[in-house]
């Protein structure tokens, strides 16, 4: 079952695009890195606030702004 699935993935249009279009892999990789940066960029301030930094900023306000950003 797994070899057939892997063969199907290997022969898919996305795999062909990644193999033959010069910019497909770098753009995919850049999008992946950007997504990780957005995730950690949204989670880190919330975690730091929960640890006691930025006490002047209300936690519910910060969570309302950052949690949807992290989930996207």
PDB file of N, CA and C in Angstrom:
ATOM      1  N   UNK A   1       0.819  -1.191   0.000  1.00  0.00           N
ATOM      2  CA  UNK A   1       0.000   0.000   0.000  1.00  0.00           C
ATOM      3  C   UNK A   1       0.864   1.256   0.000  1.00  0.00           C
ATOM      4  N   UNK A   2       1.866   1.295   0.871  1.00  0.00           N
ATOM      5  CA  UNK A   2       2.716   2.474   0.956  1.00  0.00           C
ATOM      6  C   UNK A   2       3.527   2.704  -0.323  1.00  0.00           C
ATOM      7  N   UNK A   3       4.113   1.678  -0.930  1.00  0.00           N
ATOM      8  CA  UNK A   3       4.848   1.932  -2.174  1.00  0.00           C
ATOM      9  C   UNK A   3       3.966   2.525  -3.278  1.00  0.00           C
ATOM     10  N   UNK A   4       2.720   2.074  -3.360  1.00  0.00           N
ATOM     11  CA  UNK A   4       1.817   2.621  -4.373  1.00  0.00           C
ATOM     12  C   UNK A   4       1.513   4.091  -4.091  1.00  0.00           C
ATOM     13  N   UNK A   5       1.318   4.408  -2.817  1.00  0.00           N
ATOM     14  CA  UNK A   5       1.052   5.797  -2.431  1.00  0.00           C
ATOM     15  C   UNK A   5       2.253   6.685  -2.760  1.00  0.00           C
ATOM     16  N   UNK A   6       3.441   6.220  -2.431  1.00  0.00           N
ATOM     17  CA  UNK A   6       4.644   7.000  -2.713  1.00  0.00           C
ATOM     18  C   UNK A   6       4.865   7.171  -4.212  1.00  0.00           C
ATOM     19  N   UNK A   7       4.561   6.155  -4.985  1.00  0.00           N
ATOM     20  CA  UNK A   7       4.659   6.267  -6.442  1.00  0.00           C
ATOM     21  C   UNK A   7       3.663   7.286  -6.968  1.00  0.00           C
ATOM     22  N   UNK A   8       2.465   7.283  -6.436  1.00  0.00           N
ATOM     23  CA  UNK A   8       1.456   8.259  -6.862  1.00  0.00           C
ATOM     24  C   UNK A   8       1.886   9.679  -6.518  1.00  0.00           C
ATOM     25  N   UNK A   9       2.457   9.862  -5.333  1.00  0.00           N
ATOM     26  CA  UNK A   9       2.941  11.193  -4.946  1.00  0.00           C
ATOM     27  C   UNK A   9       4.087  11.613  -5.857  1.00  0.00           C
ATOM     28  N   UNK A  10       4.989  10.689  -6.154  1.00  0.00           N
ATOM     29  CA  UNK A  10       6.136  10.984  -7.013  1.00  0.00           C
ATOM     30  C   UNK A  10       5.703  11.402  -8.417  1.00  0.00           C
ATOM     31  N   UNK A  11       4.610  10.847  -8.896  1.00  0.00           N
ATOM     32  CA  UNK A  11       4.146  11.144 -10.247  1.00  0.00           C
ATOM     33  C   UNK A  11       3.082  12.233 -10.286  1.00  0.00           C
ATOM     34  N   UNK A  12       2.817  12.872  -9.159  1.00  0.00           N
ATOM     35  CA  UNK A  12       1.785  13.907  -9.121  1.00  0.00           C
ATOM     36  C   UNK A  12       2.259  15.185  -9.805  1.00  0.00           C
ATOM     37  N   UNK A  13       1.303  16.048 -10.103  1.00  0.00           N
ATOM     38  CA  UNK A  13       1.620  17.314 -10.767  1.00  0.00           C
ATOM     39  C   UNK A  13       2.479  18.203  -9.876  1.00  0.00           C
ATOM     40  N   UNK A  14       2.239  18.160  -8.579  1.00  0.00           N
ATOM     41  CA  UNK A  14       3.036  18.979  -7.654  1.00  0.00           C
ATOM     42  C   UNK A  14       4.488  18.508  -7.652  1.00  0.00           C
ATOM     43  N   UNK A  15       4.707  17.207  -7.645  1.00  0.00           N
ATOM     44  CA  UNK A  15       6.068  16.677  -7.683  1.00  0.00           C
ATOM     45  C   UNK A  15       6.753  17.050  -8.991  1.00  0.00           C
ATOM     46  N   UNK A  16       6.028  16.978 -10.087  1.00  0.00           N
ATOM     47  CA  UNK A  16       6.587  17.389 -11.385  1.00  0.00           C
ATOM     48  C   UNK A  16       6.979  18.861 -11.354  1.00  0.00           C
ATOM     49  N   UNK A  17       6.113  19.685 -10.792  1.00  0.00           N
ATOM     50  CA  UNK A  17       6.403  21.115 -10.695  1.00  0.00           C
ATOM     51  C   UNK A  17       7.660  21.355  -9.874  1.00  0.00           C
ATOM     52  N   UNK A  18       7.767  20.689  -8.736  1.00  0.00           N
ATOM     53  CA  UNK A  18       8.939  20.866  -7.883  1.00  0.00           C
ATOM     54  C   UNK A  18      10.217  20.371  -8.548  1.00  0.00           C
ATOM     55  N   UNK A  19      10.116  19.355  -9.380  1.00  0.00           N
ATOM     56  CA  UNK A  19      11.297  18.826 -10.054  1.00  0.00           C
ATOM     57  C   UNK A  19      11.754  19.681 -11.223  1.00  0.00           C
ATOM     58  N   UNK A  20      10.809  20.237 -11.984  1.00  0.00           N
ATOM     59  CA  UNK A  20      11.188  20.836 -13.261  1.00  0.00           C
ATOM     60  C   UNK A  20      11.142  22.355 -13.309  1.00  0.00           C
ATOM     61  N   UNK A  21      10.421  22.999 -12.398  1.00  0.00           N
ATOM     62  CA  UNK A  21      10.409  24.458 -12.419  1.00  0.00           C
ATOM     63  C   UNK A  21      11.457  24.940 -11.433  1.00  0.00           C
ATOM     64  N   UNK A  22      12.407  25.699 -11.896  1.00  0.00           N
ATOM     65  CA  UNK A  22      13.569  26.106 -11.120  1.00  0.00           C
ATOM     66  C   UNK A  22      13.199  26.805  -9.805  1.00  0.00           C
ATOM     67  N   UNK A  23      12.148  27.602  -9.804  1.00  0.00           N
ATOM     68  CA  UNK A  23      11.803  28.415  -8.644  1.00  0.00           C
ATOM     69  C   UNK A  23      10.772  27.758  -7.716  1.00  0.00           C
ATOM     70  N   UNK A  24      10.246  26.623  -8.070  1.00  0.00           N
ATOM     71  CA  UNK A  24       9.193  26.004  -7.257  1.00  0.00           C
ATOM     72  C   UNK A  24       9.697  25.617  -5.867  1.00  0.00           C
ATOM     73  N   UNK A  25      10.815  24.938  -5.802  1.00  0.00           N
ATOM     74  CA  UNK A  25      11.321  24.509  -4.496  1.00  0.00           C
ATOM     75  C   UNK A  25      11.756  25.692  -3.631  1.00  0.00           C
ATOM     76  N   UNK A  26      12.538  26.651  -4.159  1.00  0.00           N
ATOM     77  CA  UNK A  26      12.905  27.792  -3.310  1.00  0.00           C
ATOM     78  C   UNK A  26      11.699  28.594  -2.824  1.00  0.00           C
ATOM     79  N   UNK A  27      10.689  28.771  -3.660  1.00  0.00           N
ATOM     80  CA  UNK A  27       9.498  29.509  -3.233  1.00  0.00           C
ATOM     81  C   UNK A  27       8.712  28.731  -2.182  1.00  0.00           C
ATOM     82  N   UNK A  28       8.620  27.434  -2.355  1.00  0.00           N
ATOM     83  CA  UNK A  28       7.946  26.595  -1.365  1.00  0.00           C
ATOM     84  C   UNK A  28       8.691  26.635  -0.036  1.00  0.00           C
ATOM     85  N   UNK A  29       9.996  26.558  -0.104  1.00  0.00           N
ATOM     86  CA  UNK A  29      10.812  26.610   1.102  1.00  0.00           C
ATOM     87  C   UNK A  29      10.685  27.966   1.793  1.00  0.00           C
ATOM     88  N   UNK A  30      10.694  29.056   1.028  1.00  0.00           N
ATOM     89  CA  UNK A  30      10.547  30.396   1.598  1.00  0.00           C
ATOM     90  C   UNK A  30       9.178  30.561   2.257  1.00  0.00           C
ATOM     91  N   UNK A  31       8.138  30.046   1.628  1.00  0.00           N
ATOM     92  CA  UNK A  31       6.798  30.124   2.220  1.00  0.00           C
ATOM     93  C   UNK A  31       6.741  29.334   3.525  1.00  0.00           C
ATOM     94  N   UNK A  32       7.406  28.203   3.558  1.00  0.00           N
ATOM     95  CA  UNK A  32       7.447  27.375   4.764  1.00  0.00           C
ATOM     96  C   UNK A  32       8.162  28.121   5.898  1.00  0.00           C
ATOM     97  N   UNK A  33       9.297  28.718   5.595  1.00  0.00           N
ATOM     98  CA  UNK A  33      10.056  29.463   6.604  1.00  0.00           C
ATOM     99  C   UNK A  33       9.259  30.669   7.088  1.00  0.00           C
ATOM    100  N   UNK A  34       8.582  31.359   6.182  1.00  0.00           N
ATOM    101  CA  UNK A  34       7.745  32.496   6.563  1.00  0.00           C
ATOM    102  C   UNK A  34       6.614  32.050   7.494  1.00  0.00           C
ATOM    103  N   UNK A  35       6.006  30.922   7.195  1.00  0.00           N
ATOM    104  CA  UNK A  35       4.939  30.402   8.048  1.00  0.00           C
ATOM    105  C   UNK A  35       5.429  30.067   9.445  1.00  0.00           C
ATOM    106  N   UNK A  36       6.598  29.467   9.538  1.00  0.00           N
ATOM    107  CA  UNK A  36       7.166  29.153  10.852  1.00  0.00           C
ATOM    108  C   UNK A  36       7.485  30.436  11.612  1.00  0.00           C
ATOM    109  N   UNK A  37       8.032  31.435  10.907  1.00  0.00           N
ATOM    110  CA  UNK A  37       8.341  32.716  11.554  1.00  0.00           C
ATOM    111  C   UNK A  37       7.072  33.392  12.065  1.00  0.00           C
ATOM    112  N   UNK A  38       5.997  33.348  11.290  1.00  0.00           N
ATOM    113  CA  UNK A  38       4.737  33.937  11.743  1.00  0.00           C
ATOM    114  C   UNK A  38       4.176  33.198  12.953  1.00  0.00           C
ATOM    115  N   UNK A  39       4.290  31.889  12.942  1.00  0.00           N
ATOM    116  CA  UNK A  39       3.798  31.102  14.072  1.00  0.00           C
ATOM    117  C   UNK A  39       4.542  31.462  15.348  1.00  0.00           C
ATOM    118  N   UNK A  40       5.877  31.407  15.304  1.00  0.00           N
ATOM    119  CA  UNK A  40       6.655  31.712  16.498  1.00  0.00           C
ATOM    120  C   UNK A  40       6.596  33.191  16.843  1.00  0.00           C
ATOM    121  N   UNK A  41       6.470  34.044  15.839  1.00  0.00           N
ATOM    122  CA  UNK A  41       6.330  35.473  16.096  1.00  0.00           C
ATOM    123  C   UNK A  41       5.043  35.804  16.812  1.00  0.00           C
ATOM    124  N   UNK A  42       4.031  34.993  16.639  1.00  0.00           N
ATOM    125  CA  UNK A  42       2.760  35.202  17.333  1.00  0.00           C
ATOM    126  C   UNK A  42       2.755  34.541  18.707  1.00  0.00           C
ATOM    127  N   UNK A  43       3.423  33.413  18.840  1.00  0.00           N
ATOM    128  CA  UNK A  43       3.399  32.681  20.103  1.00  0.00           C
ATOM    129  C   UNK A  43       4.371  33.264  21.125  1.00  0.00           C
ATOM    130  N   UNK A  44       5.536  33.701  20.687  1.00  0.00           N
ATOM    131  CA  UNK A  44       6.562  34.173  21.616  1.00  0.00           C
ATOM    132  C   UNK A  44       6.099  35.344  22.485  1.00  0.00           C
ATOM    133  N   UNK A  45       5.511  36.415  21.926  1.00  0.00           N
ATOM    134  CA  UNK A  45       5.056  37.501  22.804  1.00  0.00           C
ATOM    135  C   UNK A  45       3.992  37.047  23.811  1.00  0.00           C
ATOM    136  N   UNK A  46       3.122  36.161  23.392  1.00  0.00           N
ATOM    137  CA  UNK A  46       2.095  35.649  24.305  1.00  0.00           C
ATOM    138  C   UNK A  46       2.735  34.848  25.439  1.00  0.00           C
ATOM    139  N   UNK A  47       3.698  34.005  25.115  1.00  0.00           N
ATOM    140  CA  UNK A  47       4.390  33.230  26.148  1.00  0.00           C
ATOM    141  C   UNK A  47       5.161  34.140  27.100  1.00  0.00           C
ATOM    142  N   UNK A  48       5.831  35.146  26.551  1.00  0.00           N
ATOM    143  CA  UNK A  48       6.575  36.066  27.407  1.00  0.00           C
ATOM    144  C   UNK A  48       5.636  36.843  28.323  1.00  0.00           C
ATOM    145  N   UNK A  49       4.476  37.226  27.811  1.00  0.00           N
ATOM    146  CA  UNK A  49       3.497  37.934  28.640  1.00  0.00           C
ATOM    147  C   UNK A  49       2.998  37.029  29.759  1.00  0.00           C
ATOM    148  N   UNK A  50       2.791  35.762  29.455  1.00  0.00           N
ATOM    149  CA  UNK A  50       2.336  34.821  30.482  1.00  0.00           C
ATOM    150  C   UNK A  50       3.422  34.577  31.531  1.00  0.00           C
ATOM    151  N   UNK A  51       4.684  34.788  31.151  1.00  0.00           N
ATOM    152  CA  UNK A  51       5.784  34.651  32.109  1.00  0.00           C
ATOM    153  C   UNK A  51       5.987  35.907  32.946  1.00  0.00           C
ATOM    154  N   UNK A  52       5.260  36.978  32.622  1.00  0.00           N
ATOM    155  CA  UNK A  52       5.326  38.163  33.457  1.00  0.00           C
ATOM    156  C   UNK A  52       5.861  39.411  32.785  1.00  0.00           C
ATOM    157  N   UNK A  53       6.334  39.337  31.552  1.00  0.00           N
ATOM    158  CA  UNK A  53       6.789  40.534  30.848  1.00  0.00           C
ATOM    159  C   UNK A  53       5.585  41.310  30.341  1.00  0.00           C
ATOM    160  N   UNK A  54       5.752  42.584  30.113  1.00  0.00           N
ATOM    161  CA  UNK A  54       4.711  43.463  29.571  1.00  0.00           C
ATOM    162  C   UNK A  54       3.430  43.383  30.397  1.00  0.00           C
ATOM    163  N   UNK A  55       3.564  43.549  31.703  1.00  0.00           N
ATOM    164  CA  UNK A  55       2.395  43.459  32.589  1.00  0.00           C
ATOM    165  C   UNK A  55       1.360  44.537  32.295  1.00  0.00           C
ATOM    166  N   UNK A  56       1.786  45.620  31.640  1.00  0.00           N
ATOM    167  CA  UNK A  56       0.832  46.695  31.346  1.00  0.00           C
ATOM    168  C   UNK A  56      -0.139  46.319  30.223  1.00  0.00           C
ATOM    169  N   UNK A  57       0.215  45.318  29.431  1.00  0.00           N
ATOM    170  CA  UNK A  57      -0.656  44.878  28.334  1.00  0.00           C
ATOM    171  C   UNK A  57      -1.575  43.781  28.862  1.00  0.00           C
ATOM    172  N   UNK A  58      -2.884  43.973  28.780  1.00  0.00           N
ATOM    173  CA  UNK A  58      -3.803  42.937  29.275  1.00  0.00           C
ATOM    174  C   UNK A  58      -3.670  41.638  28.473  1.00  0.00           C
ATOM    175  N   UNK A  59      -3.576  40.535  29.184  1.00  0.00           N
ATOM    176  CA  UNK A  59      -3.418  39.227  28.541  1.00  0.00           C
ATOM    177  C   UNK A  59      -4.568  38.895  27.589  1.00  0.00           C
ATOM    178  N   UNK A  60      -5.835  39.157  27.948  1.00  0.00           N
ATOM    179  CA  UNK A  60      -6.921  38.853  26.997  1.00  0.00           C
ATOM    180  C   UNK A  60      -6.809  39.643  25.688  1.00  0.00           C
ATOM    181  N   UNK A  61      -6.353  40.892  25.772  1.00  0.00           N
ATOM    182  CA  UNK A  61      -6.180  41.693  24.560  1.00  0.00           C
ATOM    183  C   UNK A  61      -5.081  41.110  23.684  1.00  0.00           C
ATOM    184  N   UNK A  62      -3.967  40.775  24.300  1.00  0.00           N
ATOM    185  CA  UNK A  62      -2.850  40.194  23.558  1.00  0.00           C
ATOM    186  C   UNK A  62      -3.257  38.860  22.940  1.00  0.00           C
ATOM    187  N   UNK A  63      -3.973  38.043  23.690  1.00  0.00           N
ATOM    188  CA  UNK A  63      -4.415  36.744  23.177  1.00  0.00           C
ATOM    189  C   UNK A  63      -5.397  36.917  22.029  1.00  0.00           C
ATOM    190  N   UNK A  64      -6.290  37.911  22.128  1.00  0.00           N
ATOM    191  CA  UNK A  64      -7.271  38.136  21.065  1.00  0.00           C
ATOM    192  C   UNK A  64      -6.586  38.501  19.750  1.00  0.00           C
ATOM    193  N   UNK A  65      -5.449  39.183  19.834  1.00  0.00           N
ATOM    194  CA  UNK A  65      -4.732  39.593  18.627  1.00  0.00           C
ATOM    195  C   UNK A  65      -3.835  38.472  18.106  1.00  0.00           C
ATOM    196  N   UNK A  66      -3.113  37.799  19.000  1.00  0.00           N
ATOM    197  CA  UNK A  66      -2.067  36.875  18.568  1.00  0.00           C
ATOM    198  C   UNK A  66      -2.533  35.443  18.311  1.00  0.00           C
ATOM    199  N   UNK A  67      -3.510  34.955  19.041  1.00  0.00           N
ATOM    200  CA  UNK A  67      -3.939  33.561  18.860  1.00  0.00           C
ATOM    201  C   UNK A  67      -4.495  33.311  17.456  1.00  0.00           C
ATOM    202  N   UNK A  68      -5.353  34.180  16.912  1.00  0.00           N
ATOM    203  CA  UNK A  68      -5.798  33.935  15.533  1.00  0.00           C
ATOM    204  C   UNK A  68      -4.649  33.978  14.524  1.00  0.00           C
ATOM    205  N   UNK A  69      -3.663  34.825  14.785  1.00  0.00           N
ATOM    206  CA  UNK A  69      -2.517  34.906  13.884  1.00  0.00           C
ATOM    207  C   UNK A  69      -1.714  33.608  13.917  1.00  0.00           C
ATOM    208  N   UNK A  70      -1.573  33.021  15.093  1.00  0.00           N
ATOM    209  CA  UNK A  70      -0.830  31.767  15.224  1.00  0.00           C
ATOM    210  C   UNK A  70      -1.595  30.604  14.611  1.00  0.00           C
ATOM    211  N   UNK A  71      -2.909  30.677  14.628  1.00  0.00           N
ATOM    212  CA  UNK A  71      -3.716  29.590  14.090  1.00  0.00           C
ATOM    213  C   UNK A  71      -3.904  29.636  12.590  1.00  0.00           C
ATOM    214  N   UNK A  72      -3.484  30.714  11.972  1.00  0.00           N
ATOM    215  CA  UNK A  72      -3.708  30.866  10.537  1.00  0.00           C
ATOM    216  C   UNK A  72      -2.655  30.226   9.730  1.00  0.00           C
TER     217      UNK A  72
END
